[in-house]
Amino acid sequence: MTIRVAIIGCGSIAAHRHAPEYANNPHVTIAAYYDRNRERAETLALRYGGKVVDDYREIMEDETIDAISDCSSNETHHVISTTALRHGKHVLCEKPLAVTCEQAAEIIRASKESGKILMVGHNQRLTAAHQKAREILASGELGSVLSYKTNFGHKGPEYWSATKGKATWFFDKQRSVLGVAGDLGIHKVDLMRYLLQDEFAEVTAVEGVLDKTDEQGQPIPVCDNMLCLFKMRSGILGTAAFSWTWYGEEDNSTILYCERGELRIYPDPAYQLEVVKGNRERIRYQLEAIQTNDNQTNSGVIDAFVDSILHGKEPPVSGEDGMIALQVVLAALESARTGAKVTIPAIVW
Ligand SMILES: NC(=O)c1ccc[n+]([C@@H]2O[C@H](COP(=O)([O-])OP(=O)(O)OC[C@H]3O[C@@H](n4cnc5c(N)ncnc54)[C@H](O)[C@@H]3O)[C@@H](O)[C@H]2O)c1
């Protein structure tokens, strides 16, 4: 069986991840591309085959297209993904699933009502290092996790986005909405839920615009840095730093402090995982090169989405996962705005 997919939004994540990973999957044909900037769609079509359309509704109404990747900017995910699901397409939506929980709930509802798969592009839980970390934690050899520290930062999306420089939509309040919290923070929220198999209960956060400026030289209207203190439902405590102003090396590291030692993820470019036992014994794992903006290895996201469609399986990152991660990020932004600790209620599905 061949799955015919369309890519909507043909910028950096489509070019680095979705298009090449679909092209490498033997069960997929890329049938169509749409981008408001037609040239970007044409570049992908030239390289990977498939047609370019001038209106995304052409893709929706094409009954030969089974699935779409929604790689548009944050503010349009709920429109494109909901419409696609309602037209009977499976949807792989990039993170953040949406910019409000109401929008996220609408996308999930469309998936439930159409019976079509909705997966969210939280790729962190699929990397070899994070999968191995989960395996080590589940084995119990380090005992329970007591606390953690997680970081995600790089020099900023203006170096990554298809529109380079200060004009990037990542710096636009109406389009990015969540700033670095929705760009990098949301990845780590999803990752910690996966690693700890636990939910976020409370957050206290601060955020700021420390360095990024818009085309007029004014501070951007969304945060470029955020620091969070988290309490999980189980009582585990954690800290997190998210930044678009780490101008040296990208940092995507996490340390889990456990009853009988530590688990260090991405501690060093030479190895991806290190277990440090209570007796100082160190075990290092070389699993894969770390995925950075400059080094995109196969994310596994696209193959997992295709596998879910082929076998009618639950995807490894569901719409509900996407909505919970968004809820935590919105709670962190609320805490930063009000200066108060914010309690995160369980969502009733
Ligand atoms: N999973 C990850 O690691 C990861 C990494 C980067 C970006 N993303 C997410 O992917 C999405 C796209 O980010 P990007 O880095 O590719 O941005 P980008 O600026 O490089 O590309 C976005 C593209 O979408 C197009 N676009 C936007 N809205 C559109 C619409 N309504 N219809 C048609 N085309 C539209 C733009 O013209 C642009 O070409 C964002 O939601 C972002 O958060 C995820």
Tab-separated table of C-alpha atoms and ligand atoms in Angstrom:
chain	number	residue	atom	x	y	z
A	1	MET	CA	0.000	0.000	0.000
A	2	THR	CA	1.280	3.466	-0.895
A	3	ILE	CA	0.236	6.439	1.176
A	4	ARG	CA	-0.129	9.705	-0.735
A	5	VAL	CA	0.806	12.689	1.385
A	6	ALA	CA	0.785	16.444	0.968
A	7	ILE	CA	2.976	18.957	2.766
A	8	ILE	CA	1.430	22.278	3.758
A	9	GLY	CA	4.023	24.873	4.720
A	10	CYS	CA	7.286	24.247	2.861
A	11	GLY	CA	9.801	26.073	5.061
A	12	SER	CA	12.674	24.738	7.135
A	13	ILE	CA	11.096	21.860	9.033
A	14	ALA	CA	9.442	20.595	5.837
A	15	ALA	CA	12.711	20.852	3.907
A	16	HIS	CA	14.944	19.378	6.641
A	17	ARG	CA	12.682	16.684	7.991
A	18	HIS	CA	9.252	15.985	6.495
A	19	ALA	CA	10.057	15.958	2.772
A	20	PRO	CA	13.313	13.928	2.957
A	21	GLU	CA	11.918	11.480	5.503
A	22	TYR	CA	8.743	10.882	3.460
A	23	ALA	CA	10.899	10.503	0.353
A	24	ASN	CA	12.981	7.847	2.143
A	25	ASN	CA	9.939	5.905	3.288
A	26	PRO	CA	9.112	3.111	0.807
A	27	HIS	CA	5.385	3.291	1.603
A	28	VAL	CA	4.959	6.971	0.710
A	29	THR	CA	4.550	9.145	-2.359
A	30	ILE	CA	4.594	12.895	-1.858
A	31	ALA	CA	1.673	13.996	-4.021
A	32	ALA	CA	1.418	17.748	-3.398
A	33	TYR	CA	2.887	20.816	-1.720
A	34	TYR	CA	1.368	24.115	-0.727
A	35	ASP	CA	3.047	27.203	0.642
A	36	ARG	CA	1.983	30.834	0.528
A	37	ASN	CA	5.467	31.344	-0.854
A	38	ARG	CA	5.122	29.258	-4.037
A	39	GLU	CA	8.856	29.144	-4.670
A	40	ARG	CA	9.439	27.129	-1.483
A	41	ALA	CA	6.840	24.558	-2.579
A	42	GLU	CA	8.415	24.403	-6.027
A	43	THR	CA	11.873	23.773	-4.580
A	44	LEU	CA	10.588	20.706	-2.724
A	45	ALA	CA	8.555	19.461	-5.709
A	46	LEU	CA	11.607	19.690	-7.940
A	47	ARG	CA	13.665	17.660	-5.506
A	48	TYR	CA	11.172	15.063	-4.300
A	49	GLY	CA	8.444	14.965	-6.997
A	50	GLY	CA	4.740	15.829	-6.691
A	51	LYS	CA	2.724	18.855	-7.763
A	52	VAL	CA	2.476	22.370	-6.373
A	53	VAL	CA	-1.000	23.751	-5.681
A	54	ASP	CA	-2.098	27.383	-5.294
A	55	ASP	CA	-4.731	26.855	-2.624
A	56	TYR	CA	-4.606	24.358	0.239
A	57	ARG	CA	-8.250	23.507	-0.393
A	58	GLU	CA	-7.141	21.707	-3.566
A	59	ILE	CA	-5.332	19.268	-1.275
A	60	MET	CA	-8.336	18.938	1.025
A	61	GLU	CA	-10.666	18.116	-1.862
A	62	ASP	CA	-8.287	15.656	-3.540
A	63	GLU	CA	-9.613	12.263	-2.477
A	64	THR	CA	-6.430	10.505	-3.608
A	65	ILE	CA	-4.456	12.247	-0.827
A	66	ASP	CA	-4.473	10.194	2.368
A	67	ALA	CA	-2.475	12.351	4.770
A	68	ILE	CA	-0.895	15.749	5.301
A	69	SER	CA	1.969	17.239	7.232
A	70	ASP	CA	1.017	20.602	8.697
A	71	CYS	CA	4.307	22.499	8.709
A	72	SER	CA	2.753	25.952	8.652
A	73	SER	CA	3.474	28.553	11.318
A	74	ASN	CA	1.904	28.119	14.755
A	75	GLU	CA	-1.174	30.319	14.347
A	76	THR	CA	-2.602	28.347	11.419
A	77	HIS	CA	-2.196	24.783	12.701
A	78	HIS	CA	-5.734	24.648	14.038
A	79	VAL	CA	-7.240	25.792	10.730
A	80	ILE	CA	-5.189	23.553	8.432
A	81	SER	CA	-5.101	20.459	10.664
A	82	THR	CA	-8.800	20.643	11.582
A	83	THR	CA	-9.826	21.133	7.949
A	84	ALA	CA	-7.652	18.229	6.803
A	85	LEU	CA	-9.056	15.862	9.448
A	86	ARG	CA	-12.604	16.914	8.555
A	87	HIS	CA	-11.771	16.090	4.913
A	88	GLY	CA	-10.730	12.571	5.923
A	89	LYS	CA	-6.948	13.040	5.912
A	90	HIS	CA	-4.570	11.725	8.566
A	91	VAL	CA	-2.590	14.618	10.041
A	92	LEU	CA	0.967	15.003	11.281
A	93	CYS	CA	0.912	18.466	12.858
A	94	GLU	CA	4.097	20.199	13.879
A	95	LYS	CA	4.450	21.408	17.461
A	96	PRO	CA	2.925	23.355	19.087
A	97	LEU	CA	-0.337	21.613	18.195
A	98	ALA	CA	-2.063	24.987	18.484
A	99	VAL	CA	-1.690	28.264	20.370
A	100	THR	CA	-4.701	27.886	22.691
A	101	CYS	CA	-6.134	24.815	24.422
A	102	GLU	CA	-9.527	25.522	22.816
A	103	GLN	CA	-7.954	25.269	19.360
A	104	ALA	CA	-6.070	22.115	20.342
A	105	ALA	CA	-9.310	20.557	21.615
A	106	GLU	CA	-10.979	21.398	18.294
A	107	ILE	CA	-8.252	19.578	16.349
A	108	ILE	CA	-8.520	16.541	18.639
A	109	ARG	CA	-12.313	16.554	18.234
A	110	ALA	CA	-11.929	16.576	14.439
A	111	SER	CA	-9.619	13.566	14.699
A	112	LYS	CA	-12.044	11.656	16.931
A	113	GLU	CA	-15.053	12.446	14.762
A	114	SER	CA	-13.330	11.575	11.490
A	115	GLY	CA	-11.538	8.516	12.885
A	116	LYS	CA	-8.318	9.777	11.285
A	117	ILE	CA	-4.896	9.715	12.937
A	118	LEU	CA	-3.562	12.878	14.530
A	119	MET	CA	0.098	12.890	15.507
A	120	VAL	CA	2.120	15.845	16.829
A	121	GLY	CA	5.757	16.412	15.822
A	122	HIS	CA	7.317	16.159	19.273
A	123	ASN	CA	10.429	14.394	18.025
A	124	GLN	CA	12.468	14.501	21.249
A	125	ARG	CA	10.903	11.407	22.759
A	126	LEU	CA	11.895	9.429	19.657
A	127	THR	CA	15.650	10.084	19.667
A	128	ALA	CA	17.881	7.096	20.474
A	129	ALA	CA	19.283	8.847	23.565
A	130	HIS	CA	15.865	9.626	24.990
A	131	GLN	CA	14.549	6.141	24.214
A	132	LYS	CA	17.570	4.601	25.964
A	133	ALA	CA	17.141	6.977	28.902
A	134	ARG	CA	13.530	5.876	29.264
A	135	GLU	CA	14.663	2.231	29.181
A	136	ILE	CA	17.266	2.840	31.927
A	137	LEU	CA	14.744	4.677	34.116
A	138	ALA	CA	12.158	1.934	33.601
A	139	SER	CA	14.723	-0.750	34.548
A	140	GLY	CA	14.846	0.722	38.054
A	141	GLU	CA	18.644	0.397	38.298
A	142	LEU	CA	18.969	4.033	39.426
A	143	GLY	CA	15.898	3.934	41.663
A	144	SER	CA	13.247	6.645	41.465
A	145	VAL	CA	13.899	10.052	39.944
A	146	LEU	CA	13.966	12.722	42.654
A	147	SER	CA	14.678	15.861	40.634
A	148	TYR	CA	15.795	16.997	37.173
A	149	LYS	CA	17.338	19.824	35.253
A	150	THR	CA	16.582	20.295	31.559
A	151	ASN	CA	17.822	22.842	29.014
A	152	PHE	CA	16.999	23.708	25.464
A	153	GLY	CA	18.611	26.680	23.808
A	154	HIS	CA	20.327	27.867	20.649
A	155	LYS	CA	21.125	31.124	18.911
A	156	GLY	CA	17.570	31.706	17.740
A	157	PRO	CA	15.025	30.896	15.019
A	158	GLU	CA	16.124	33.782	12.797
A	159	TYR	CA	19.058	31.554	11.795
A	160	TRP	CA	16.782	28.574	11.075
A	161	SER	CA	13.449	29.776	9.666
A	162	ALA	CA	13.006	29.925	5.856
A	163	THR	CA	12.748	33.703	6.235
A	164	LYS	CA	16.109	34.416	7.826
A	165	GLY	CA	16.708	37.407	10.061
A	166	LYS	CA	14.451	39.633	12.100
A	167	ALA	CA	11.476	39.275	9.718
A	168	THR	CA	10.920	35.661	10.821
A	169	TRP	CA	7.362	34.847	11.965
A	170	PHE	CA	8.882	33.336	15.149
A	171	PHE	CA	9.278	36.967	16.349
A	172	ASP	CA	5.686	37.959	15.482
A	173	LYS	CA	3.233	37.999	18.403
A	174	GLN	CA	0.191	37.061	16.283
A	175	ARG	CA	1.948	34.133	14.613
A	176	SER	CA	4.419	32.704	17.123
A	177	VAL	CA	2.258	33.664	20.145
A	178	LEU	CA	4.323	31.620	22.623
A	179	GLY	CA	7.900	32.713	21.813
A	180	VAL	CA	10.704	30.440	22.956
A	181	ALA	CA	8.301	28.713	25.375
A	182	GLY	CA	6.237	27.325	22.486
A	183	ASP	CA	9.247	26.723	20.281
A	184	LEU	CA	11.782	24.990	22.559
A	185	GLY	CA	10.064	24.768	25.959
A	186	ILE	CA	7.213	22.654	24.662
A	187	HIS	CA	9.674	20.030	23.412
A	188	LYS	CA	11.097	19.571	26.913
A	189	VAL	CA	7.669	19.491	28.530
A	190	ASP	CA	6.726	16.619	26.246
A	191	LEU	CA	10.071	14.929	26.869
A	192	MET	CA	9.790	15.088	30.674
A	193	ARG	CA	6.274	13.614	30.569
A	194	TYR	CA	7.682	10.778	28.476
A	195	LEU	CA	10.838	10.152	30.533
A	196	LEU	CA	9.148	10.391	33.922
A	197	GLN	CA	5.756	8.922	32.928
A	198	ASP	CA	4.389	11.657	35.140
A	199	GLU	CA	2.320	14.811	34.711
A	200	PHE	CA	3.108	18.440	35.505
A	201	ALA	CA	1.302	19.694	38.608
A	202	GLU	CA	2.687	23.201	39.269
A	203	VAL	CA	4.877	25.759	37.585
A	204	THR	CA	6.552	28.985	38.594
A	205	ALA	CA	8.265	30.807	35.743
A	206	VAL	CA	10.001	33.983	34.684
A	207	GLU	CA	10.465	35.103	31.106
A	208	GLY	CA	12.102	37.979	29.331
A	209	VAL	CA	13.119	39.536	26.063
A	210	LEU	CA	16.840	39.775	26.691
A	211	ASP	CA	18.366	40.349	23.287
A	212	LYS	CA	16.188	39.807	20.245
A	213	THR	CA	14.932	42.842	18.347
A	214	ASP	CA	12.496	43.241	15.467
A	215	GLU	CA	13.090	44.948	12.134
A	216	GLN	CA	12.571	48.341	13.787
A	217	GLY	CA	15.187	47.569	16.412
A	218	GLN	CA	12.527	47.196	19.150
A	219	PRO	CA	12.504	44.244	21.598
A	220	ILE	CA	10.446	41.413	20.090
A	221	PRO	CA	6.922	40.996	21.546
A	222	VAL	CA	7.432	37.350	22.595
A	223	CYS	CA	9.887	35.950	25.135
A	224	ASP	CA	13.371	34.947	23.991
A	225	ASN	CA	14.213	33.356	27.376
A	226	MET	CA	12.241	31.495	30.034
A	227	LEU	CA	13.217	29.791	33.300
A	228	CYS	CA	10.805	27.420	35.035
A	229	LEU	CA	10.477	25.600	38.350
A	230	PHE	CA	8.261	22.562	38.066
A	231	LYS	CA	6.574	20.175	40.485
A	232	MET	CA	5.311	16.912	39.032
A	233	ARG	CA	2.239	15.069	40.347
A	234	SER	CA	4.505	12.448	41.964
A	235	GLY	CA	6.384	15.217	43.801
A	236	ILE	CA	9.500	15.207	41.555
A	237	LEU	CA	10.972	18.717	41.293
A	238	GLY	CA	12.590	20.093	38.156
A	239	THR	CA	14.136	23.183	36.650
A	240	ALA	CA	14.130	24.156	33.000
A	241	ALA	CA	15.831	26.844	30.916
A	242	PHE	CA	14.705	27.704	27.400
A	243	SER	CA	16.620	30.228	25.337
A	244	TRP	CA	16.994	31.764	21.907
A	245	THR	CA	20.097	33.658	23.021
A	246	TRP	CA	22.653	30.932	23.663
A	247	TYR	CA	25.080	32.116	21.019
A	248	GLY	CA	27.710	29.462	21.644
A	249	GLU	CA	26.761	25.837	21.234
A	250	GLU	CA	23.181	24.566	21.165
A	251	ASP	CA	22.307	22.883	24.477
A	252	ASN	CA	19.653	20.167	24.551
A	253	SER	CA	20.762	18.448	27.771
A	254	THR	CA	18.863	16.906	30.659
A	255	ILE	CA	20.078	15.502	33.991
A	256	LEU	CA	17.890	13.210	36.053
A	257	TYR	CA	18.960	12.924	39.693
A	258	CYS	CA	17.863	9.544	41.012
A	259	GLU	CA	18.009	7.629	44.296
A	260	ARG	CA	21.138	5.686	43.266
A	261	GLY	CA	22.880	7.997	40.801
A	262	GLU	CA	22.373	10.295	37.846
A	263	LEU	CA	21.407	9.974	34.235
A	264	ARG	CA	22.966	12.643	32.022
A	265	ILE	CA	21.499	13.081	28.552
A	266	TYR	CA	23.566	14.833	25.853
A	267	PRO	CA	26.310	15.721	28.348
A	268	ASP	CA	29.066	15.819	25.725
A	269	PRO	CA	29.237	15.803	21.890
A	270	ALA	CA	31.299	12.585	22.054
A	271	TYR	CA	28.589	10.499	23.739
A	272	GLN	CA	24.878	10.952	24.218
A	273	LEU	CA	24.166	9.382	27.556
A	274	GLU	CA	26.071	8.869	30.769
A	275	VAL	CA	25.026	6.989	33.872
A	276	VAL	CA	26.896	8.102	36.997
A	277	LYS	CA	26.315	5.656	39.819
A	278	GLY	CA	26.486	6.457	43.518
A	279	ASN	CA	29.956	4.819	43.661
A	280	ARG	CA	31.167	7.199	40.852
A	281	GLU	CA	31.173	4.420	38.290
A	282	ARG	CA	30.490	5.988	34.862
A	283	ILE	CA	28.844	4.223	31.940
A	284	ARG	CA	28.835	6.108	28.645
A	285	TYR	CA	26.651	5.358	25.637
A	286	GLN	CA	27.372	6.328	22.041
A	287	LEU	CA	24.009	6.033	20.363
A	288	GLU	CA	23.640	8.631	17.617
A	289	ALA	CA	24.728	12.128	16.717
A	290	ILE	CA	22.629	14.690	18.561
A	291	GLN	CA	19.953	16.356	16.393
A	292	THR	CA	20.670	20.059	16.224
A	293	ASN	CA	19.511	22.770	13.852
A	294	ASP	CA	22.692	22.158	11.878
A	295	ASN	CA	22.610	18.375	12.064
A	296	GLN	CA	19.247	16.838	11.253
A	297	THR	CA	19.377	13.063	11.570
A	298	ASN	CA	16.307	10.926	10.844
A	299	SER	CA	13.788	12.056	13.457
A	300	GLY	CA	11.675	8.897	13.352
A	301	VAL	CA	8.569	11.099	13.473
A	302	ILE	CA	7.594	10.646	9.848
A	303	ASP	CA	8.223	6.876	9.848
A	304	ALA	CA	6.166	6.513	13.041
A	305	PHE	CA	3.285	8.494	11.503
A	306	VAL	CA	3.352	6.337	8.365
A	307	ASP	CA	3.526	3.177	10.468
A	308	SER	CA	0.453	4.288	12.439
A	309	ILE	CA	-1.493	4.845	9.220
A	310	LEU	CA	-0.388	1.544	7.676
A	311	HIS	CA	-1.218	-0.531	10.719
A	312	GLY	CA	-4.078	1.498	12.216
A	313	LYS	CA	-1.995	2.010	15.367
A	314	GLU	CA	-2.074	4.801	17.929
A	315	PRO	CA	0.715	7.244	17.039
A	316	PRO	CA	3.554	7.590	19.594
A	317	VAL	CA	2.685	11.273	20.159
A	318	SER	CA	-1.069	11.827	20.215
A	319	GLY	CA	-3.148	14.977	19.917
A	320	GLU	CA	-3.767	14.695	23.659
A	321	ASP	CA	0.022	14.699	24.271
A	322	GLY	CA	0.255	17.839	22.156
A	323	MET	CA	-2.536	19.556	24.076
A	324	ILE	CA	-1.102	18.670	27.499
A	325	ALA	CA	2.314	20.070	26.511
A	326	LEU	CA	0.611	23.243	25.301
A	327	GLN	CA	-1.360	23.525	28.556
A	328	VAL	CA	1.886	23.383	30.592
A	329	VAL	CA	3.548	26.030	28.402
A	330	LEU	CA	0.507	28.315	28.709
A	331	ALA	CA	0.592	27.820	32.504
A	332	ALA	CA	4.291	28.793	32.549
A	333	LEU	CA	3.553	31.936	30.543
A	334	GLU	CA	0.688	32.770	32.933
A	335	SER	CA	2.999	32.326	35.922
A	336	ALA	CA	5.581	34.609	34.314
A	337	ARG	CA	2.900	37.218	33.615
A	338	THR	CA	1.288	37.166	37.077
A	339	GLY	CA	4.318	36.350	39.192
A	340	ALA	CA	2.332	33.594	40.909
A	341	LYS	CA	2.686	29.823	41.031
A	342	VAL	CA	0.179	28.211	38.637
A	343	THR	CA	-1.483	24.860	39.316
A	344	ILE	CA	-1.997	22.688	36.246
A	345	PRO	CA	-5.262	20.728	36.412
A	346	ALA	CA	-5.673	17.359	34.738
A	347	ILE	CA	-7.577	17.742	31.475
A	348	VAL	CA	-10.847	15.815	31.450
A	349	TRP	CA	-11.113	14.241	27.996
B	1	LIG	N1	9.649	19.461	15.659
B	1	LIG	C1	10.623	20.334	15.579
B	1	LIG	O1	11.743	20.092	16.047
B	1	LIG	C2	10.395	21.647	14.879
B	1	LIG	C3	11.492	22.403	14.472
B	1	LIG	C4	11.243	23.602	13.807
B	1	LIG	C5	9.960	24.045	13.591
B	1	LIG	N2	8.899	23.312	14.012
B	1	LIG	C6	7.524	23.781	13.829
B	1	LIG	O2	7.191	23.661	12.449
B	1	LIG	C7	6.349	24.746	12.052
B	1	LIG	C8	7.020	25.457	10.879
B	1	LIG	O3	8.274	25.958	11.305
B	1	LIG	P1	9.497	26.200	10.319
B	1	LIG	O4	10.695	26.235	11.180
B	1	LIG	O5	9.444	25.287	9.169
B	1	LIG	O6	9.154	27.681	9.846
B	1	LIG	P2	9.573	28.376	8.485
B	1	LIG	O7	9.381	29.818	8.667
B	1	LIG	O8	10.905	27.907	8.039
B	1	LIG	O9	8.508	27.815	7.439
B	1	LIG	C9	7.133	27.965	7.581
B	1	LIG	C10	6.551	27.929	6.175
B	1	LIG	O10	5.143	27.827	6.255
B	1	LIG	C11	4.566	28.724	5.322
B	1	LIG	N3	3.248	29.037	5.841
B	1	LIG	C12	2.938	29.569	7.037
B	1	LIG	N4	1.615	29.613	7.216
B	1	LIG	C13	1.066	29.104	6.073
B	1	LIG	C14	-0.244	28.868	5.644
B	1	LIG	N5	-1.298	29.170	6.407
B	1	LIG	N6	-0.426	28.309	4.432
B	1	LIG	C15	0.639	27.992	3.649
B	1	LIG	N7	1.914	28.158	4.010
B	1	LIG	C16	2.120	28.717	5.209
B	1	LIG	C17	5.517	29.886	5.246
B	1	LIG	O11	5.376	30.615	4.039
B	1	LIG	C18	6.867	29.199	5.369
B	1	LIG	O12	7.396	28.844	4.110
B	1	LIG	C19	6.186	25.625	13.284
B	1	LIG	O13	4.974	25.355	13.929
B	1	LIG	C20	7.356	25.235	14.179
B	1	LIG	O14	7.085	25.394	15.554
B	1	LIG	C21	9.101	22.113	14.635
